[in-house]
CSV table of C-alpha atoms and ligand atoms in Angstrom, one decimal:
chain,number,residue,atom,x,y,z
E,133,MET,CA,-43.4,-17.6,-5.9
E,134,SER,CA,-40.4,-19.1,-4.2
E,135,THR,CA,-40.4,-22.4,-2.4
E,136,GLU,CA,-39.9,-22.4,1.3
E,137,ASN,CA,-36.2,-23.2,1.0
E,138,ASP,CA,-35.1,-20.3,-1.3
E,139,LYS,CA,-37.8,-18.0,0.0
E,140,LYS,CA,-36.5,-14.4,-0.1
E,141,LEU,CA,-36.3,-12.7,3.3
E,142,TRP,CA,-38.0,-9.7,1.8
E,143,ASP,CA,-40.7,-11.0,-0.6
E,144,GLY,CA,-43.8,-10.3,1.6
E,145,ARG,CA,-45.2,-7.8,-0.9
E,146,PHE,CA,-44.1,-9.6,-4.1
E,147,ASN,CA,-46.5,-11.4,-6.4
E,148,GLU,CA,-44.1,-13.2,-8.6
E,149,ALA,CA,-40.7,-14.8,-8.2
E,150,THR,CA,-37.6,-12.9,-9.2
E,151,ASP,CA,-36.5,-13.3,-12.8
E,152,ALA,CA,-33.8,-15.9,-13.0
E,153,PHE,CA,-31.3,-13.7,-14.7
E,154,VAL,CA,-32.1,-10.7,-12.4
E,155,GLU,CA,-31.5,-13.0,-9.4
E,156,GLU,CA,-28.0,-13.8,-10.7
E,157,PHE,CA,-27.4,-10.2,-11.8
E,158,THR,CA,-28.3,-8.6,-8.5
E,159,ALA,CA,-26.6,-11.1,-6.3
E,160,SER,CA,-23.3,-10.3,-4.6
E,161,VAL,CA,-22.7,-13.5,-2.6
E,162,GLY,CA,-20.2,-14.6,-5.2
E,163,PHE,CA,-17.8,-12.0,-3.9
E,164,ASP,CA,-19.1,-10.5,-0.7
E,165,ARG,CA,-18.7,-13.8,1.2
E,166,VAL,CA,-15.2,-12.4,2.0
E,167,LEU,CA,-17.0,-10.3,4.6
E,168,ALA,CA,-18.7,-13.3,6.3
E,169,ILE,CA,-16.5,-13.3,9.5
E,170,TYR,CA,-16.9,-9.6,9.9
E,171,ASP,CA,-20.6,-9.9,9.4
E,172,ILE,CA,-20.8,-12.4,12.2
E,173,THR,CA,-18.7,-10.3,14.5
E,174,GLY,CA,-21.0,-7.3,13.8
E,175,SER,CA,-24.1,-9.4,14.4
E,176,VAL,CA,-22.9,-10.7,17.7
E,177,ALA,CA,-22.1,-7.1,18.9
E,178,HIS,CA,-25.5,-5.9,17.6
E,179,ALA,CA,-27.4,-8.7,19.4
E,180,THR,CA,-25.4,-8.1,22.6
E,181,MET,CA,-26.3,-4.4,22.5
E,182,LEU,CA,-30.0,-5.3,21.9
E,183,VAL,CA,-30.0,-7.2,25.2
E,184,GLN,CA,-28.7,-4.1,27.0
E,185,ALA,CA,-31.4,-2.1,25.2
E,186,LYS,CA,-33.9,-4.7,26.5
E,187,VAL,CA,-35.0,-5.6,23.0
E,188,LEU,CA,-33.7,-9.2,23.2
E,189,THR,CA,-33.4,-11.4,26.3
E,190,SER,CA,-30.1,-13.0,27.4
E,191,ASN,CA,-31.4,-16.4,26.5
E,192,GLU,CA,-32.2,-15.2,23.0
E,193,LEU,CA,-28.7,-13.8,22.8
E,194,GLU,CA,-27.1,-17.0,23.8
E,195,LEU,CA,-29.0,-18.9,21.1
E,196,ILE,CA,-28.1,-16.3,18.5
E,197,LYS,CA,-24.4,-16.4,19.5
E,198,SER,CA,-24.1,-20.1,19.5
E,199,GLY,CA,-25.8,-20.3,16.1
E,200,LEU,CA,-23.6,-17.7,14.6
E,201,GLU,CA,-20.5,-19.3,16.0
E,202,GLU,CA,-21.5,-22.6,14.4
E,203,ILE,CA,-22.0,-20.8,11.1
E,204,ARG,CA,-18.6,-19.1,11.4
E,205,ALA,CA,-17.0,-22.5,11.9
E,206,ASP,CA,-18.9,-23.9,8.9
E,207,ILE,CA,-17.8,-21.0,6.7
E,208,LEU,CA,-14.1,-21.3,7.8
E,209,SER,CA,-14.1,-25.1,7.2
E,210,GLY,CA,-15.7,-24.6,3.8
E,211,SER,CA,-18.8,-26.7,4.6
E,212,PHE,CA,-21.3,-23.8,4.5
E,213,THR,CA,-23.6,-23.8,1.5
E,214,TRP,CA,-24.0,-20.4,-0.2
E,215,SER,CA,-27.1,-19.7,-2.1
E,216,VAL,CA,-27.3,-17.2,-4.9
E,217,GLY,CA,-31.1,-17.0,-4.3
E,218,LEU,CA,-30.3,-15.5,-1.0
E,219,GLU,CA,-28.5,-12.7,-2.8
E,220,ASP,CA,-25.7,-11.7,-0.4
E,221,VAL,CA,-23.6,-12.7,2.5
E,222,HIS,CA,-25.9,-11.0,5.0
E,223,MET,CA,-29.0,-12.9,4.0
E,224,ASN,CA,-27.2,-16.2,3.6
E,225,ILE,CA,-26.0,-16.0,7.2
E,226,GLU,CA,-29.3,-14.7,8.6
E,227,LYS,CA,-31.2,-17.5,6.8
E,228,ALA,CA,-28.7,-20.1,8.0
E,229,LEU,CA,-29.1,-18.8,11.6
E,230,THR,CA,-32.9,-19.2,11.5
E,231,ASP,CA,-32.5,-22.7,10.0
E,232,LYS,CA,-30.2,-23.6,12.9
E,233,ILE,CA,-31.9,-22.0,15.9
E,234,GLY,CA,-35.5,-21.4,14.7
E,235,GLU,CA,-37.7,-18.3,15.3
E,236,VAL,CA,-35.2,-16.5,17.5
E,237,GLY,CA,-33.0,-16.1,14.4
E,238,LYS,CA,-35.5,-13.8,12.9
E,239,THR,CA,-35.1,-11.3,15.7
E,240,LEU,CA,-31.4,-10.6,15.0
E,241,HIS,CA,-32.2,-8.0,12.3
E,242,THR,CA,-34.2,-5.8,14.7
E,243,GLY,CA,-33.2,-2.2,14.6
E,244,ARG,CA,-30.8,-2.9,11.7
E,245,SER,CA,-30.8,-2.8,7.9
E,246,ARG,CA,-28.4,-4.4,5.4
E,247,ASN,CA,-27.5,-0.8,4.6
E,248,ASP,CA,-25.8,-0.1,7.9
E,249,GLN,CA,-24.8,-3.7,8.2
E,250,VAL,CA,-22.8,-3.8,5.0
E,251,ALA,CA,-21.1,-0.5,5.7
E,252,THR,CA,-20.1,-1.8,9.1
E,253,ASP,CA,-18.8,-5.1,7.6
E,254,ILE,CA,-16.6,-3.3,5.0
E,255,ARG,CA,-15.1,-1.0,7.6
E,256,LEU,CA,-14.3,-4.0,9.9
E,257,TYR,CA,-12.8,-5.8,7.0
E,258,LEU,CA,-10.7,-2.9,5.8
E,259,ARG,CA,-9.5,-2.0,9.3
E,260,ASP,CA,-8.1,-5.5,9.6
E,261,LYS,CA,-6.5,-5.4,6.2
E,262,ILE,CA,-5.0,-2.0,6.9
E,263,ASP,CA,-3.3,-3.5,9.9
E,264,ASP,CA,-1.9,-6.4,7.8
E,265,ILE,CA,-0.6,-4.0,5.2
E,266,GLU,CA,1.1,-1.8,7.8
E,267,GLN,CA,2.9,-4.8,9.1
E,268,LEU,CA,4.0,-5.8,5.6
E,269,ILE,CA,5.3,-2.3,4.9
E,270,THR,CA,7.2,-2.4,8.2
E,271,ARG,CA,8.8,-5.7,7.3
E,272,LEU,CA,9.8,-4.3,3.9
E,273,GLN,CA,11.3,-1.2,5.6
E,274,ILE,CA,13.3,-3.3,8.1
E,275,GLY,CA,14.9,-5.3,5.2
E,276,LEU,CA,15.5,-2.1,3.2
E,277,ILE,CA,17.1,-0.2,6.0
E,278,ASP,CA,19.4,-3.2,6.7
E,279,LEU,CA,20.4,-3.2,3.1
E,280,ALA,CA,21.1,0.5,3.3
E,281,GLU,CA,23.3,0.0,6.3
E,282,ARG,CA,25.3,-2.8,4.5
E,283,GLU,CA,25.8,-0.5,1.5
E,284,ALA,CA,26.2,2.8,3.4
E,285,GLU,CA,29.6,3.4,1.7
E,286,THR,CA,29.0,1.8,-1.7
E,287,ILE,CA,29.4,4.3,-4.5
E,288,LEU,CA,26.5,4.5,-6.9
E,289,PRO,CA,26.1,7.0,-9.8
E,290,GLY,CA,23.3,9.3,-8.8
E,291,MET,CA,21.2,10.1,-11.9
E,292,THR,CA,19.1,12.9,-13.3
E,293,HIS,CA,17.5,12.4,-16.7
E,294,LEU,CA,18.7,8.8,-16.3
E,295,GLN,CA,22.3,10.1,-16.9
E,296,VAL,CA,25.1,10.1,-14.4
E,297,ALA,CA,24.9,13.2,-12.4
E,298,GLN,CA,26.8,13.1,-9.1
E,299,PRO,CA,28.2,10.3,-7.0
E,300,ILE,CA,25.9,9.1,-4.2
E,301,THR,CA,25.9,6.0,-2.0
E,302,PHE,CA,23.8,3.0,-2.6
E,303,GLY,CA,22.7,3.3,1.1
E,304,HIS,CA,21.4,6.8,0.4
E,305,HIS,CA,19.4,5.6,-2.6
E,306,MET,CA,17.8,2.8,-0.5
E,307,MET,CA,16.9,5.4,2.2
E,308,ALA,CA,15.1,7.5,-0.5
E,309,TRP,CA,12.9,4.4,-1.1
E,310,ASN,CA,12.4,4.2,2.6
E,311,GLU,CA,11.1,7.8,2.7
E,312,MET,CA,8.4,6.9,0.2
E,313,LEU,CA,7.3,4.0,2.4
E,314,GLU,CA,7.3,6.2,5.5
E,315,ARG,CA,4.9,8.6,3.8
E,316,ASP,CA,2.8,5.7,2.7
E,317,VAL,CA,2.4,4.5,6.3
E,318,GLY,CA,1.4,8.0,7.3
E,319,ARG,CA,-1.3,8.1,4.7
E,320,LEU,CA,-2.5,4.6,5.7
E,321,SER,CA,-2.8,5.4,9.4
E,322,ASP,CA,-4.7,8.6,8.5
E,323,CYS,CA,-7.1,6.5,6.4
E,324,ARG,CA,-7.5,4.1,9.3
E,325,LYS,CA,-8.9,6.8,11.5
E,326,ARG,CA,-11.7,7.6,9.1
E,327,THR,CA,-12.3,3.9,8.4
E,328,ASN,CA,-12.7,3.1,12.1
E,329,VAL,CA,-16.1,4.9,12.5
E,330,MET,CA,-19.2,2.9,13.1
E,331,PRO,CA,-22.2,3.2,10.8
E,332,LEU,CA,-24.3,0.6,12.7
E,333,GLY,CA,-27.5,2.2,14.1
E,334,ALA,CA,-28.2,4.2,11.0
E,335,ALA,CA,-30.4,1.3,9.9
E,336,ALA,CA,-31.8,1.8,6.3
E,337,LEU,CA,-31.1,5.6,6.3
E,338,ALA,CA,-33.0,7.4,9.0
E,339,GLY,CA,-32.0,5.5,12.2
E,340,THR,CA,-34.3,3.2,14.2
E,341,THR,CA,-37.3,3.5,16.6
E,342,PHE,CA,-35.6,1.0,19.0
E,343,PRO,CA,-33.8,2.4,22.0
E,344,ILE,CA,-30.3,1.3,20.7
E,345,LYS,CA,-27.1,2.1,22.5
E,346,ARG,CA,-24.6,2.7,19.7
E,347,GLU,CA,-21.8,3.4,22.1
E,348,ILE,CA,-22.0,-0.2,23.4
E,349,THR,CA,-21.9,-1.7,19.9
E,350,ALA,CA,-19.0,0.6,18.9
E,351,GLN,CA,-17.1,-0.4,22.0
E,352,LEU,CA,-17.6,-4.1,21.4
E,353,LEU,CA,-16.4,-3.7,17.8
E,354,GLY,CA,-13.4,-1.5,18.7
E,355,PHE,CA,-14.7,1.5,16.7
E,356,GLU,CA,-13.1,4.8,17.7
E,357,ALA,CA,-16.1,6.8,16.8
E,358,ILE,CA,-19.8,6.6,15.8
E,359,SER,CA,-21.0,8.1,12.6
E,360,GLU,CA,-22.7,11.4,13.2
E,361,ASN,CA,-25.4,11.3,10.6
E,362,SER,CA,-27.4,8.3,9.6
E,363,LEU,CA,-27.8,9.3,5.9
E,364,ASP,CA,-24.0,9.8,5.6
E,365,ALA,CA,-23.3,6.6,7.5
E,366,VAL,CA,-25.0,4.3,5.0
E,367,SER,CA,-23.8,6.0,1.9
E,368,ASP,CA,-20.2,7.1,2.8
E,369,ARG,CA,-17.5,5.2,0.9
E,370,ASP,CA,-14.8,7.8,1.3
E,371,PHE,CA,-12.7,5.5,3.3
E,372,ALA,CA,-12.6,3.0,0.5
E,373,ILE,CA,-11.6,5.7,-1.9
E,374,GLU,CA,-9.0,7.1,0.5
E,375,PHE,CA,-7.6,3.6,1.0
E,376,SER,CA,-7.3,3.1,-2.8
E,377,ALA,CA,-5.6,6.5,-3.1
E,378,PHE,CA,-3.1,5.4,-0.5
E,379,ALA,CA,-2.7,2.1,-2.3
E,380,SER,CA,-2.3,3.8,-5.7
E,381,THR,CA,0.5,6.0,-4.3
E,382,LEU,CA,2.2,3.0,-2.7
E,383,MET,CA,2.0,1.1,-6.0
E,384,MET,CA,3.3,4.1,-7.9
E,385,HIS,CA,6.3,4.0,-5.5
E,386,LEU,CA,6.8,0.2,-6.0
E,387,SER,CA,6.6,0.7,-9.7
E,388,ARG,CA,9.4,3.2,-9.6
E,389,TRP,CA,11.6,0.9,-7.6
E,390,SER,CA,10.6,-1.9,-9.9
E,391,GLU,CA,11.8,0.1,-12.8
E,392,GLU,CA,15.1,0.8,-11.2
E,393,MET,CA,15.6,-2.8,-10.2
E,394,ILE,CA,14.8,-3.9,-13.8
E,395,LEU,CA,17.3,-1.4,-15.2
E,396,TRP,CA,20.0,-2.1,-12.6
E,397,SER,CA,19.8,-5.9,-13.1
E,398,SER,CA,20.1,-5.6,-16.9
E,399,SER,CA,23.4,-6.4,-18.6
E,400,GLN,CA,23.6,-2.8,-19.6
E,401,PHE,CA,23.9,-1.7,-16.0
E,402,GLU,CA,24.8,-4.8,-13.9
E,403,PHE,CA,24.6,-2.8,-10.6
E,404,ILE,CA,22.6,-5.5,-8.9
E,405,GLU,CA,21.6,-9.1,-9.3
E,406,LEU,CA,18.2,-10.5,-8.3
E,407,PRO,CA,18.5,-14.0,-6.8
E,408,ASP,CA,17.3,-16.8,-9.2
E,409,ARG,CA,14.3,-17.5,-7.0
E,410,PHE,CA,12.7,-14.1,-7.9
E,411,CYS,CA,13.3,-14.5,-11.6
E,412,THR,CA,12.1,-16.8,-14.4
E,413,GLY,CA,13.6,-18.0,-17.7
E,414,SER,CA,12.5,-17.8,-21.3
E,415,SER,CA,10.9,-20.7,-23.1
E,416,ILE,CA,13.0,-20.0,-26.2
E,417,MET,CA,16.1,-18.0,-25.2
E,418,PRO,CA,18.2,-20.3,-22.9
E,419,GLN,CA,20.4,-17.4,-21.7
E,420,LYS,CA,17.6,-15.3,-20.3
E,421,LYS,CA,16.9,-14.6,-16.6
E,422,ASN,CA,14.0,-12.2,-16.5
E,423,PRO,CA,13.1,-9.9,-13.5
E,424,ASP,CA,9.5,-11.0,-13.5
E,425,VAL,CA,8.7,-10.0,-9.9
E,426,PRO,CA,9.5,-6.3,-10.3
E,427,GLU,CA,8.0,-6.3,-13.8
E,428,LEU,CA,4.7,-7.8,-12.5
E,429,VAL,CA,4.6,-5.4,-9.5
E,430,ARG,CA,5.1,-2.5,-12.0
E,431,GLY,CA,2.3,-3.9,-14.1
E,432,LYS,CA,0.0,-4.5,-11.1
E,433,SER,CA,0.0,-0.8,-10.3
E,434,ALA,CA,-2.3,-0.4,-13.3
E,435,ARG,CA,-5.2,-2.3,-11.7
E,436,VAL,CA,-4.9,-0.4,-8.4
E,437,PHE,CA,-5.1,3.0,-10.2
E,438,GLY,CA,-8.1,1.5,-12.1
E,439,ALA,CA,-9.8,0.6,-8.9
E,440,LEU,CA,-9.4,4.1,-7.5
E,441,THR,CA,-11.0,5.5,-10.7
E,442,THR,CA,-13.8,2.9,-10.5
E,443,LEU,CA,-14.6,3.9,-6.9
E,444,LEU,CA,-14.5,7.6,-7.5
E,445,THR,CA,-16.8,7.1,-10.6
E,446,LEU,CA,-19.1,4.8,-8.6
E,447,MET,CA,-19.7,7.5,-6.0
E,448,LYS,CA,-19.8,10.5,-8.3
E,449,SER,CA,-23.3,12.0,-8.4
E,450,GLN,CA,-24.9,9.4,-6.2
E,451,PRO,CA,-27.8,10.9,-4.3
E,452,LEU,CA,-28.2,10.2,-0.6
E,453,ALA,CA,-28.6,7.7,0.9
E,454,TYR,CA,-27.9,4.0,0.0
E,455,ASN,CA,-28.2,3.0,-3.6
E,456,LYS,CA,-27.6,-0.5,-5.1
E,457,ASP,CA,-24.7,1.0,-7.0
E,458,ASN,CA,-22.7,0.7,-3.7
E,459,GLN,CA,-22.6,-3.1,-4.1
E,460,GLU,CA,-20.1,-2.4,-6.8
E,461,ASP,CA,-17.6,-1.1,-4.2
E,462,LYS,CA,-16.5,-4.5,-3.1
E,463,GLU,CA,-14.7,-6.2,-6.0
E,464,PRO,CA,-12.4,-3.2,-6.7
E,465,LEU,CA,-11.7,-2.8,-3.0
E,466,PHE,CA,-10.9,-6.5,-2.5
E,467,ASP,CA,-8.7,-6.5,-5.5
E,468,VAL,CA,-6.7,-3.5,-4.2
E,469,VAL,CA,-6.2,-5.3,-0.9
E,470,LYS,CA,-5.0,-8.5,-2.5
E,471,THR,CA,-2.8,-6.7,-5.0
E,472,VAL,CA,-1.1,-4.5,-2.4
E,473,LYS,CA,-0.6,-7.4,0.0
E,474,ASP,CA,0.9,-9.6,-2.7
E,475,SER,CA,3.2,-6.9,-4.1
E,476,LEU,CA,4.4,-6.0,-0.6
E,477,THR,CA,5.0,-9.6,0.2
E,478,ALA,CA,7.1,-10.1,-2.9
E,479,PHE,CA,9.1,-7.0,-2.2
E,480,ALA,CA,9.6,-7.7,1.5
E,481,ASP,CA,11.1,-11.1,0.5
E,482,MET,CA,13.1,-9.9,-2.5
E,483,VAL,CA,14.7,-6.6,-1.3
E,484,PRO,CA,16.9,-8.0,1.5
E,485,ALA,CA,18.2,-10.6,-1.0
E,486,ILE,CA,19.4,-8.1,-3.6
E,487,ILE,CA,23.0,-8.8,-4.5
E,488,THR,CA,25.0,-5.7,-5.2
E,489,ARG,CA,27.9,-5.3,-7.7
E,490,PRO,CA,29.9,-2.4,-6.2
E,491,VAL,CA,32.7,-2.5,-8.8
E,492,ASN,CA,30.3,-2.0,-11.7
E,493,MET,CA,28.5,0.9,-9.9
E,494,ARG,CA,31.9,2.5,-9.2
E,495,ASN,CA,33.0,2.1,-12.8
E,496,ALA,CA,29.8,3.6,-14.1
E,497,THR,CA,30.2,6.6,-11.7
E,498,MET,CA,33.7,7.2,-13.1
E,499,LYS,CA,32.3,7.4,-16.6
E,500,GLY,CA,30.0,10.3,-16.2
E,501,TYR,CA,32.1,13.3,-15.0
E,502,ALA,CA,30.1,12.9,-11.8
E,503,THR,CA,32.5,15.2,-9.8
E,504,ALA,CA,32.2,18.2,-12.1
E,505,THR,CA,30.0,20.0,-9.5
E,506,ASP,CA,32.6,19.3,-6.8
E,507,LEU,CA,35.2,21.0,-9.0
E,508,ALA,CA,32.9,24.0,-9.4
E,509,ASP,CA,32.3,24.2,-5.7
E,510,TYR,CA,36.1,24.0,-5.1
E,511,LEU,CA,36.6,27.0,-7.3
E,512,VAL,CA,33.8,28.9,-5.5
E,513,LYS,CA,35.5,28.2,-2.2
E,514,LYS,CA,38.7,29.7,-3.8
E,515,GLY,CA,36.8,32.9,-4.6
E,516,LEU,CA,35.2,32.5,-8.0
E,517,PRO,CA,31.5,33.2,-8.5
E,518,PHE,CA,29.5,30.0,-9.1
E,519,ARG,CA,28.4,30.9,-12.6
E,520,ASP,CA,32.1,31.5,-13.7
E,521,ALA,CA,33.2,28.3,-12.0
E,522,HIS,CA,30.4,26.4,-13.8
E,523,ASP,CA,31.9,27.7,-17.1
E,524,VAL,CA,35.5,26.8,-16.3
E,525,VAL,CA,34.5,23.3,-15.3
E,526,GLY,CA,32.3,22.9,-18.5
E,527,LYS,CA,35.4,23.7,-20.6
E,528,LEU,CA,37.5,21.1,-18.6
E,529,VAL,CA,34.8,18.5,-19.1
E,530,ALA,CA,35.0,19.2,-22.9
E,531,VAL,CA,38.8,18.6,-22.7
E,532,ALA,CA,38.3,15.4,-20.8
E,533,ILE,CA,35.8,14.1,-23.3
E,534,GLU,CA,38.2,14.9,-26.0
E,535,LYS,CA,40.9,12.9,-24.3
E,536,LYS,CA,38.4,10.2,-23.3
E,537,ILE,CA,39.5,10.4,-19.6
E,538,ASP,CA,37.9,11.3,-16.3
E,539,LEU,CA,38.3,14.8,-14.7
E,540,SER,CA,40.5,13.2,-12.0
E,541,GLU,CA,42.8,11.9,-14.7
E,542,LEU,CA,43.6,15.4,-16.2
E,543,GLU,CA,47.2,16.7,-15.5
E,544,LEU,CA,47.4,19.5,-12.9
E,545,THR,CA,48.9,21.8,-15.5
E,546,THR,CA,45.9,21.2,-17.8
E,547,LEU,CA,43.5,22.0,-15.0
E,548,GLN,CA,45.5,25.1,-14.2
E,549,GLN,CA,45.3,26.3,-17.8
E,550,ALA,CA,41.5,26.6,-17.2
E,551,SER,CA,41.9,28.5,-13.8
E,552,VAL,CA,44.9,29.7,-11.9
E,553,LEU,CA,42.9,29.1,-8.7
E,554,ILE,CA,43.4,25.3,-9.1
E,555,GLU,CA,46.1,23.8,-6.9
E,556,ALA,CA,47.2,20.2,-6.1
E,557,ASP,CA,44.6,19.8,-3.4
E,558,VAL,CA,42.0,19.7,-6.2
E,559,PHE,CA,42.4,15.9,-6.5
E,560,ASP,CA,40.9,15.5,-3.0
E,561,VAL,CA,37.6,16.8,-4.3
E,562,LEU,CA,37.8,15.0,-7.7
E,563,THR,CA,37.7,11.5,-6.1
E,564,LEU,CA,34.4,9.8,-5.7
E,565,GLU,CA,35.0,9.3,-1.9
E,566,GLY,CA,35.9,13.0,-1.6
E,567,SER,CA,32.7,13.9,-3.3
E,568,ILE,CA,30.3,11.9,-1.2
E,569,ASN,CA,32.1,12.6,2.1
E,570,ALA,CA,31.8,16.3,1.4
E,571,ARG,CA,28.0,16.2,1.3
E,572,ASP,CA,27.9,15.8,5.0
E,573,HIS,CA,24.7,17.6,6.1
E,574,TYR,CA,21.3,16.5,7.2
E,575,GLY,CA,19.7,14.6,4.3
E,576,GLY,CA,23.0,14.4,2.4
E,577,THR,CA,24.6,11.3,0.8
E,578,SER,CA,27.8,11.0,2.9
E,579,PRO,CA,28.1,7.6,4.6
E,580,ASN,CA,28.1,9.4,7.9
E,581,GLN,CA,24.8,11.1,7.1
E,582,VAL,CA,23.3,7.9,5.7
E,583,ARG,CA,24.1,6.1,9.0
E,584,GLN,CA,22.4,8.9,10.9
E,585,ALA,CA,19.4,8.7,8.6
E,586,ILE,CA,19.3,4.9,9.2
E,587,ALA,CA,19.3,5.5,13.0
E,588,ARG,CA,16.4,8.0,12.7
E,589,ALA,CA,14.4,5.7,10.4
E,590,ARG,CA,14.9,2.8,12.9
E,591,GLU,CA,13.8,5.0,15.7
E,592,LYS,CA,10.6,5.8,13.8
E,593,LEU,CA,9.9,2.1,13.3
E,594,ARG,CA,10.5,1.5,17.0
E,595,LYS,CA,8.0,4.2,17.9
E,596,ARG,CA,5.5,2.8,15.5
E,597,ASP,CA,5.9,-0.6,17.0
E,598,ALA,CA,5.4,0.8,20.5
E,599,GLY,CA,2.3,2.7,19.4
E,600,ASN,CA,0.6,-0.4,18.0
G,175,LIG,N1,-25.4,-6.6,-1.0
G,175,LIG,C1,-25.7,-5.2,-0.7
G,175,LIG,C2,-24.4,-4.4,-0.9
G,175,LIG,O1,-23.4,-4.9,-1.1
G,175,LIG,C3,-26.1,-5.1,0.7
G,175,LIG,C4,-27.0,-4.0,1.0
G,175,LIG,C5,-28.3,-4.1,0.3
G,175,LIG,N2,-29.2,-3.2,0.7
G,175,LIG,C6,-30.3,-3.0,-0.1
G,175,LIG,N3,-31.1,-2.1,0.4
G,175,LIG,N4,-30.6,-3.6,-1.2
G,175,LIG,O2,-24.5,-3.2,-1.0
């Protein structure tokens, strides 16, 4: 049997002490202490509600509150002593409360179970982290949109199959990244709605015999809704899965940008340079400047996808209601939160500091016959069906390849040998500026449209800010 000090809060019916290894194996306090401040907030709200329900007196509540506030301060200052013997964050705090305020501490858990308590704690934790993450994404978007504005006219080779396809603007490319983030924020705020539902009151699984007033607790904790079904309340971890799915999509996006930044900053491309403070050197090759930050973010997407798979697999086939399996939800979830926050912080700092190399981007665009589609469109506007125009231009590209020059460098007479429809005005469409300016419709790459897209994106950010 346990001594008075590490006595389990639940061992009334037990005849022997827990096996030492089992005690370590089943404990979660090593990682769930992250939830401590949310656990205390939840307990204060629960106790406050119990007074309204006439289960506790105001004097008891005052004692409980002051005890819990002392514990919160001890935890934040690092002076709190955690005990593995007390298994988890909930029982560590409850025991510390009783040690501080005596018998009254033992009344706190009335009408509650660790099952609805832990579900509440994770939701409070995640709601908080969702708000931090939304702010980080917004900060990244602000820097990205500013970069797009600075480079609204800068020519960049637009690629398909990683080969030069058509001229675009660097600003347009940045705004494509912004669209990914905009959808990520949409997914995140959707997930927040389903996270912000209160399980407290479900107790172990079936509810409680005490006359609890769940709407009071929900209001105190800022929950938008109360769970409808006690069995579902204690076992539902959809919100953690949904959050990890959001996070996986976000990390997939960041890995795509990372890849582009790595390519663009290489000596083969030299479209951008990443400031030294975001790079590291090689211990052997003195000339090296490696894009470690985007490489690491690209790599970190792996652990987030892994966590999503872990959580889905954890919940698969679990019977209702709470099972100890659920204790395994925390480490992957905490890791996703940390990884996403770190990756976003790195990007939000780095993206505004990207140094562009417009001359190199322009030269690369000149090399790939990027205005071939413009020439075909020109012929269509002169009356040729598109498929025939495509064929004419294909032949001209072959001639230009042969001569090792760009389409715009071909003689007018050479062009006219391919089609009599070609006149001197053809050179307007063969220039890079002519090409981008011609794509002047909603969602197009012309500097004019990029500026309009920037204005719309900023308006969305303004509305989001006003809504928060
Ligand atoms: N540490 C547990 C968890 O994280 C708390 C809930 C324990 N409930 C129980 N009935 N054993 O899930």
